[in-house]
PDB file of C-alpha atoms in Angstrom:
ATOM      1  CA  MET A  12     -58.353-104.194-199.506  1.00 42.00           C
ATOM      2  CA  SER A  13     -59.071-103.487-195.881  1.00 43.00           C
ATOM      3  CA  ASP A  14     -56.570-104.392-193.193  1.00 44.00           C
ATOM      4  CA  ALA A  15     -59.276-107.025-191.928  1.00 44.00           C
ATOM      5  CA  ALA A  16     -59.084-109.021-195.140  1.00 41.00           C
ATOM      6  CA  ARG A  17     -55.223-108.936-195.543  1.00 40.00           C
ATOM      7  CA  PRO A  18     -53.728-112.430-195.311  1.00 42.00           C
ATOM      8  CA  ASP A  19     -50.491-111.477-193.594  1.00 45.00           C
ATOM      9  CA  GLN A  20     -52.358-109.729-190.762  1.00 46.00           C
ATOM     10  CA  ALA A  21     -52.942-111.857-187.451  1.00 46.00           C
ATOM     11  CA  ARG A  22     -56.765-111.949-186.696  1.00 50.00           C
ATOM     12  CA  PRO A  23     -57.980-111.878-183.169  1.00 52.00           C
ATOM     13  CA  ALA A  24     -59.119-115.197-181.623  1.00 56.00           C
ATOM     14  CA  ALA A  25     -62.322-115.702-179.866  1.00 61.00           C
ATOM     15  CA  GLY A  26     -62.411-113.392-176.721  1.00 67.00           C
ATOM     16  CA  GLY A  27     -60.285-110.768-178.401  1.00 71.00           C
ATOM     17  CA  ALA A  28     -56.796-112.256-178.034  1.00 75.00           C
ATOM     18  CA  THR A  29     -54.317-112.184-180.880  1.00 69.00           C
ATOM     19  CA  VAL A  30     -53.228-115.453-182.055  1.00 65.00           C
ATOM     20  CA  VAL A  31     -49.552-115.356-182.710  1.00 60.00           C
ATOM     21  CA  ARG A  32     -48.259-117.473-185.772  1.00 53.00           C
ATOM     22  CA  ALA A  33     -45.326-119.745-185.195  1.00 55.00           C
ATOM     23  CA  ALA A  34     -42.263-118.237-186.996  1.00 54.00           C
ATOM     24  CA  PRO A  35     -40.620-120.510-189.267  1.00 52.00           C
ATOM     25  CA  PRO A  36     -37.265-121.840-188.311  1.00 55.00           C
ATOM     26  CA  LYS A  37     -34.413-119.594-189.384  1.00 81.00           C
ATOM     27  CA  LEU A  38     -31.397-121.557-188.104  1.00 86.00           C
ATOM     28  CA  ALA A  39     -30.468-125.355-188.894  1.00 88.00           C
ATOM     29  CA  LEU A  40     -28.041-127.896-187.987  1.00 93.00           C
ATOM     30  CA  ARG A  41     -26.181-129.411-191.124  1.00 91.00           C
ATOM     31  CA  GLY A  42     -24.571-132.735-190.371  1.00 94.00           C
ATOM     32  CA  VAL A  43     -20.805-132.618-191.419  1.00 94.00           C
ATOM     33  CA  THR A  44     -19.841-136.062-190.143  1.00 93.00           C
ATOM     34  CA  GLY A  45     -21.496-139.080-188.755  1.00 91.00           C
ATOM     35  CA  ALA A  46     -25.017-140.535-189.635  1.00 90.00           C
ATOM     36  CA  TYR A  47     -26.457-137.106-190.247  1.00 92.00           C
ATOM     37  CA  PHE A  48     -23.630-136.050-192.774  1.00 93.00           C
ATOM     38  CA  GLY A  49     -25.336-134.060-195.459  1.00 90.00           C
ATOM     39  CA  LYS A  50     -28.647-133.728-193.732  1.00 92.00           C
ATOM     40  CA  VAL A  51     -30.366-130.307-192.694  1.00 90.00           C
ATOM     41  CA  ILE A  52     -32.371-130.313-189.567  1.00 91.00           C
ATOM     42  CA  PRO A  53     -34.268-127.143-189.081  1.00 89.00           C
ATOM     43  CA  LEU A  54     -34.162-125.748-185.530  1.00 88.00           C
ATOM     44  CA  SER A  55     -37.517-124.667-184.001  1.00 85.00           C
ATOM     45  CA  GLY A  56     -39.088-124.975-180.595  1.00 88.00           C
ATOM     46  CA  ARG A  57     -37.269-127.570-178.503  1.00 94.00           C
ATOM     47  CA  ILE A  58     -35.080-130.384-180.114  1.00 95.00           C
ATOM     48  CA  THR A  59     -34.139-133.245-177.981  1.00 96.00           C
ATOM     49  CA  ILE A  60     -30.864-135.142-178.832  1.00 97.00           C
ATOM     50  CA  GLY A  61     -29.816-138.595-177.670  1.00 96.00           C
ATOM     51  CA  ARG A  62     -29.656-142.318-178.354  1.00 96.00           C
ATOM     52  CA  ASP A  63     -33.219-142.681-177.032  1.00 96.00           C
ATOM     53  CA  PRO A  64     -35.511-143.582-179.967  1.00 96.00           C
ATOM     54  CA  ALA A  65     -38.125-140.947-178.596  1.00 96.00           C
ATOM     55  CA  SER A  66     -35.369-138.117-179.152  1.00 96.00           C
ATOM     56  CA  ASP A  67     -36.083-135.686-182.095  1.00 95.00           C
ATOM     57  CA  LEU A  68     -32.472-136.061-183.218  1.00 95.00           C
ATOM     58  CA  VAL A  69     -31.516-139.667-182.725  1.00 95.00           C
ATOM     59  CA  ILE A  70     -27.687-140.483-182.601  1.00 95.00           C
ATOM     60  CA  ASP A  71     -27.733-144.174-182.089  1.00 93.00           C
ATOM     61  CA  GLU A  72     -24.031-144.674-181.053  1.00 92.00           C
ATOM     62  CA  ALA A  73     -22.871-146.012-177.632  1.00 93.00           C
ATOM     63  CA  GLU A  74     -20.969-142.787-176.854  1.00 94.00           C
ATOM     64  CA  VAL A  75     -23.933-140.807-176.978  1.00 95.00           C
ATOM     65  CA  SER A  76     -26.181-140.777-173.837  1.00 96.00           C
ATOM     66  CA  ARG A  77     -29.916-141.710-173.975  1.00 96.00           C
ATOM     67  CA  HIS A  78     -31.033-137.904-173.224  1.00 97.00           C
ATOM     68  CA  HIS A  79     -27.655-136.229-174.349  1.00 97.00           C
ATOM     69  CA  ALA A  80     -28.626-132.528-174.950  1.00 97.00           C
ATOM     70  CA  VAL A  81     -31.656-130.246-175.629  1.00 97.00           C
ATOM     71  CA  ILE A  82     -31.634-127.322-178.039  1.00 96.00           C
ATOM     72  CA  ASP A  83     -34.291-124.633-177.254  1.00 93.00           C
ATOM     73  CA  ALA A  84     -35.152-122.025-179.870  1.00 86.00           C
ATOM     74  CA  THR A  85     -36.614-119.136-177.985  1.00 84.00           C
ATOM     75  CA  PRO A  86     -37.397-115.405-179.104  1.00 81.00           C
ATOM     76  CA  ALA A  87     -34.192-114.495-177.086  1.00 84.00           C
ATOM     77  CA  GLY A  88     -32.010-116.863-179.170  1.00 86.00           C
ATOM     78  CA  MET A  89     -30.928-120.491-179.683  1.00 90.00           C
ATOM     79  CA  PHE A  90     -29.716-122.309-176.692  1.00 95.00           C
ATOM     80  CA  LEU A  91     -27.978-125.566-176.199  1.00 96.00           C
ATOM     81  CA  ARG A  92     -28.048-127.466-172.973  1.00 97.00           C
ATOM     82  CA  ASP A  93     -26.144-130.627-172.103  1.00 97.00           C
ATOM     83  CA  GLN A  94     -28.420-133.148-170.048  1.00 97.00           C
ATOM     84  CA  GLY A  95     -25.674-134.526-167.893  1.00 96.00           C
ATOM     85  CA  SER A  96     -24.167-136.751-170.541  1.00 96.00           C
ATOM     86  CA  ALA A  97     -21.268-139.049-169.858  1.00 94.00           C
ATOM     87  CA  ASN A  98     -19.049-138.029-172.669  1.00 95.00           C
ATOM     88  CA  GLY A  99     -20.218-134.242-172.949  1.00 95.00           C
ATOM     89  CA  THR A 100     -21.316-131.931-175.544  1.00 96.00           C
ATOM     90  CA  PHE A 101     -18.895-129.662-177.374  1.00 96.00           C
ATOM     91  CA  VAL A 102     -19.203-126.304-179.208  1.00 97.00           C
ATOM     92  CA  ASN A 103     -16.197-125.383-181.339  1.00 96.00           C
ATOM     93  CA  GLY A 104     -14.047-127.672-179.512  1.00 93.00           C
ATOM     94  CA  GLY A 105     -14.763-126.770-175.901  1.00 95.00           C
ATOM     95  CA  TRP A 106     -16.878-128.734-173.476  1.00 95.00           C
ATOM     96  CA  VAL A 107     -20.083-127.033-172.591  1.00 96.00           C
ATOM     97  CA  LYS A 108     -23.166-127.285-170.232  1.00 96.00           C
ATOM     98  CA  ASP A 109     -25.300-124.456-171.304  1.00 96.00           C
ATOM     99  CA  VAL A 110     -24.455-122.141-174.452  1.00 96.00           C
ATOM    100  CA  GLU A 111     -26.106-119.623-176.609  1.00 94.00           C
ATOM    101  CA  LEU A 112     -25.622-120.995-180.331  1.00 93.00           C
ATOM    102  CA  LYS A 113     -24.737-118.554-183.091  1.00 92.00           C
ATOM    103  CA  VAL A 114     -24.351-119.286-186.802  1.00 91.00           C
ATOM    104  CA  GLY A 115     -20.919-120.862-187.497  1.00 94.00           C
ATOM    105  CA  ASP A 116     -20.813-122.862-184.425  1.00 95.00           C
ATOM    106  CA  GLN A 117     -19.742-126.306-184.697  1.00 96.00           C
ATOM    107  CA  ILE A 118     -21.564-128.861-182.328  1.00 97.00           C
ATOM    108  CA  GLY A 119     -19.989-132.242-181.324  1.00 96.00           C
ATOM    109  CA  PHE A 120     -21.667-135.341-179.968  1.00 94.00           C
ATOM    110  CA  ASP A 121     -18.655-137.700-179.816  1.00 90.00           C
ATOM    111  CA  ARG A 122     -17.892-138.395-183.465  1.00 90.00           C
ATOM    112  CA  ASN A 123     -20.948-136.640-184.707  1.00 94.00           C
ATOM    113  CA  ARG A 124     -20.540-133.002-185.812  1.00 96.00           C
ATOM    114  CA  PHE A 125     -22.977-130.374-186.963  1.00 96.00           C
ATOM    115  CA  LEU A 126     -22.663-126.713-188.217  1.00 95.00           C
ATOM    116  CA  VAL A 127     -25.233-124.188-187.040  1.00 94.00           C
ATOM    117  CA  GLU A 128     -26.192-122.214-190.118  1.00 91.00           C
ATOM    118  CA  SER A 129     -28.957-120.279-191.508  1.00 83.00           C
ATOM    119  CA  LEU A 130     -31.666-122.652-192.874  1.00 75.00           C
ATOM    120  CA  SER A 131     -31.404-121.312-196.496  1.00 71.00           C
ATOM    121  CA  ASP A 132     -27.518-121.567-196.351  1.00 67.00           C
ATOM    122  CA  ALA A 133     -27.709-125.068-195.256  1.00 65.00           C
ATOM    123  CA  ARG A 134     -30.204-126.228-197.764  1.00 68.00           C
ATOM    124  CA  ALA A 135     -27.911-124.484-200.528  1.00 70.00           C
ATOM    125  CA  ARG A 136     -24.909-126.153-199.360  1.00 67.00           C
ATOM    126  CA  VAL A 137     -26.514-129.547-199.222  1.00 65.00           C
ATOM    127  CA  SER A 138     -28.133-129.335-202.662  1.00 67.00           C
ATOM    128  CA  SER A 139     -24.941-128.006-204.265  1.00 63.00           C
ATOM    129  CA  ALA A 140     -22.534-130.392-202.789  1.00 57.00           C
ATOM    130  CA  PRO A 141     -21.350-133.160-205.049  1.00 56.00           C
ATOM    131  CA  ALA A 142     -22.587-136.613-204.621  1.00 50.00           C
ATOM    132  CA  ALA A 143     -19.782-138.036-202.428  1.00 48.00           C
ATOM    133  CA  ALA A 144     -19.884-140.519-199.661  1.00 46.00           C
ATOM    134  CA  ALA A 145     -19.732-139.441-196.080  1.00 45.00           C
ATOM    135  CA  PRO A 146     -16.502-139.278-194.306  1.00 47.00           C
ATOM    136  CA  ALA A 147     -15.741-142.041-192.164  1.00 46.00           C
ATOM    137  CA  THR A 148     -16.633-141.600-188.511  1.00 44.00           C
ATOM    138  CA  THR A 149     -14.131-144.025-187.254  1.00 44.00           C
ATOM    139  CA  GLY A 150     -10.473-144.387-188.079  1.00 45.00           C
ATOM    140  CA  GLY A 151     -10.731-141.591-190.411  1.00 48.00           C
ATOM    141  CA  GLY A 152      -7.930-139.043-190.957  1.00 52.00           C
ATOM    142  CA  SER A 153      -6.387-140.717-194.015  1.00 55.00           C
ATOM    143  CA  GLY A 154      -6.478-137.553-195.829  1.00 64.00           C
ATOM    144  CA  LEU A 155      -4.562-135.735-193.114  1.00 70.00           C
ATOM    145  CA  ARG A 156      -2.000-138.694-193.160  1.00 73.00           C
ATOM    146  CA  TRP A 157      -1.301-138.185-196.701  1.00 74.00           C
ATOM    147  CA  ALA A 158      -0.986-134.326-196.143  1.00 76.00           C
ATOM    148  CA  MET A 159       1.491-135.043-193.472  1.00 75.00           C
ATOM    149  CA  LEU A 160       3.389-137.534-195.764  1.00 75.00           C
ATOM    150  CA  ALA A 161       3.623-135.006-198.493  1.00 77.00           C
ATOM    151  CA  VAL A 162       5.008-132.324-196.156  1.00 76.00           C
ATOM    152  CA  LEU A 163       7.478-134.680-194.904  1.00 79.00           C
ATOM    153  CA  ALA A 164       8.549-135.801-198.411  1.00 79.00           C
ATOM    154  CA  ILE A 165       8.926-132.202-199.434  1.00 84.00           C
ATOM    155  CA  ALA A 166      11.036-131.353-196.159  1.00 81.00           C
ATOM    156  CA  ALA A 167      13.195-134.351-196.840  1.00 81.00           C
ATOM    157  CA  ALA A 168      13.767-132.995-200.590  1.00 81.00           C
ATOM    158  CA  ALA A 169      14.745-129.653-199.301  1.00 81.00           C
ATOM    159  CA  VAL A 170      17.129-130.984-196.789  1.00 81.00           C
ATOM    160  CA  ALA A 171      18.763-133.320-199.298  1.00 81.00           C
ATOM    161  CA  TRP A 172      19.005-130.321-201.782  1.00 79.00           C
ATOM    162  CA  ILE A 173      20.728-128.092-199.224  1.00 84.00           C
ATOM    163  CA  VAL A 174      23.151-130.930-198.471  1.00 83.00           C
ATOM    164  CA  LEU A 175      23.897-131.734-201.920  1.00 84.00           C
ATOM    165  CA  THR A 176      24.395-128.217-203.057  1.00 81.00           C
ATOM    166  CA  ARG A 177      26.991-127.347-200.276  1.00 75.00           C
TER     167      ARG A 177
END
């Protein structure tokens, strides 16, 4: 088969210019809390994030600005830019204005959290996850409360044992 007939080769457009195929997205956001819990959002091109219904990623909560943030996928990398939101955009717990995203980063828009993952990993995690309800986005933390209660009970038992064995 000649090179001109190979389907994996870009063919020149009219006028001799090469047509560049859009690369499929390689990164994705996986929702870990909030309305997008368990959902995978492939990242390619420009993704607008906010409360505005015209946003690509709509987070309909009062604490999220109408035009909260933008993610730009460029050949140089994936960049998150806060759009002057009132409550801020967070990456790995720190308030950011403009940051390059990497696999493993956690993005926060108020109570909504997303993990940056490779697209294949994000899809695999979602498809293999047990069918469980999304964690609560308000008043949550009951698991943490039970864990702390268990630690306190163990500590109290240890102190009682030490006092009684003396």
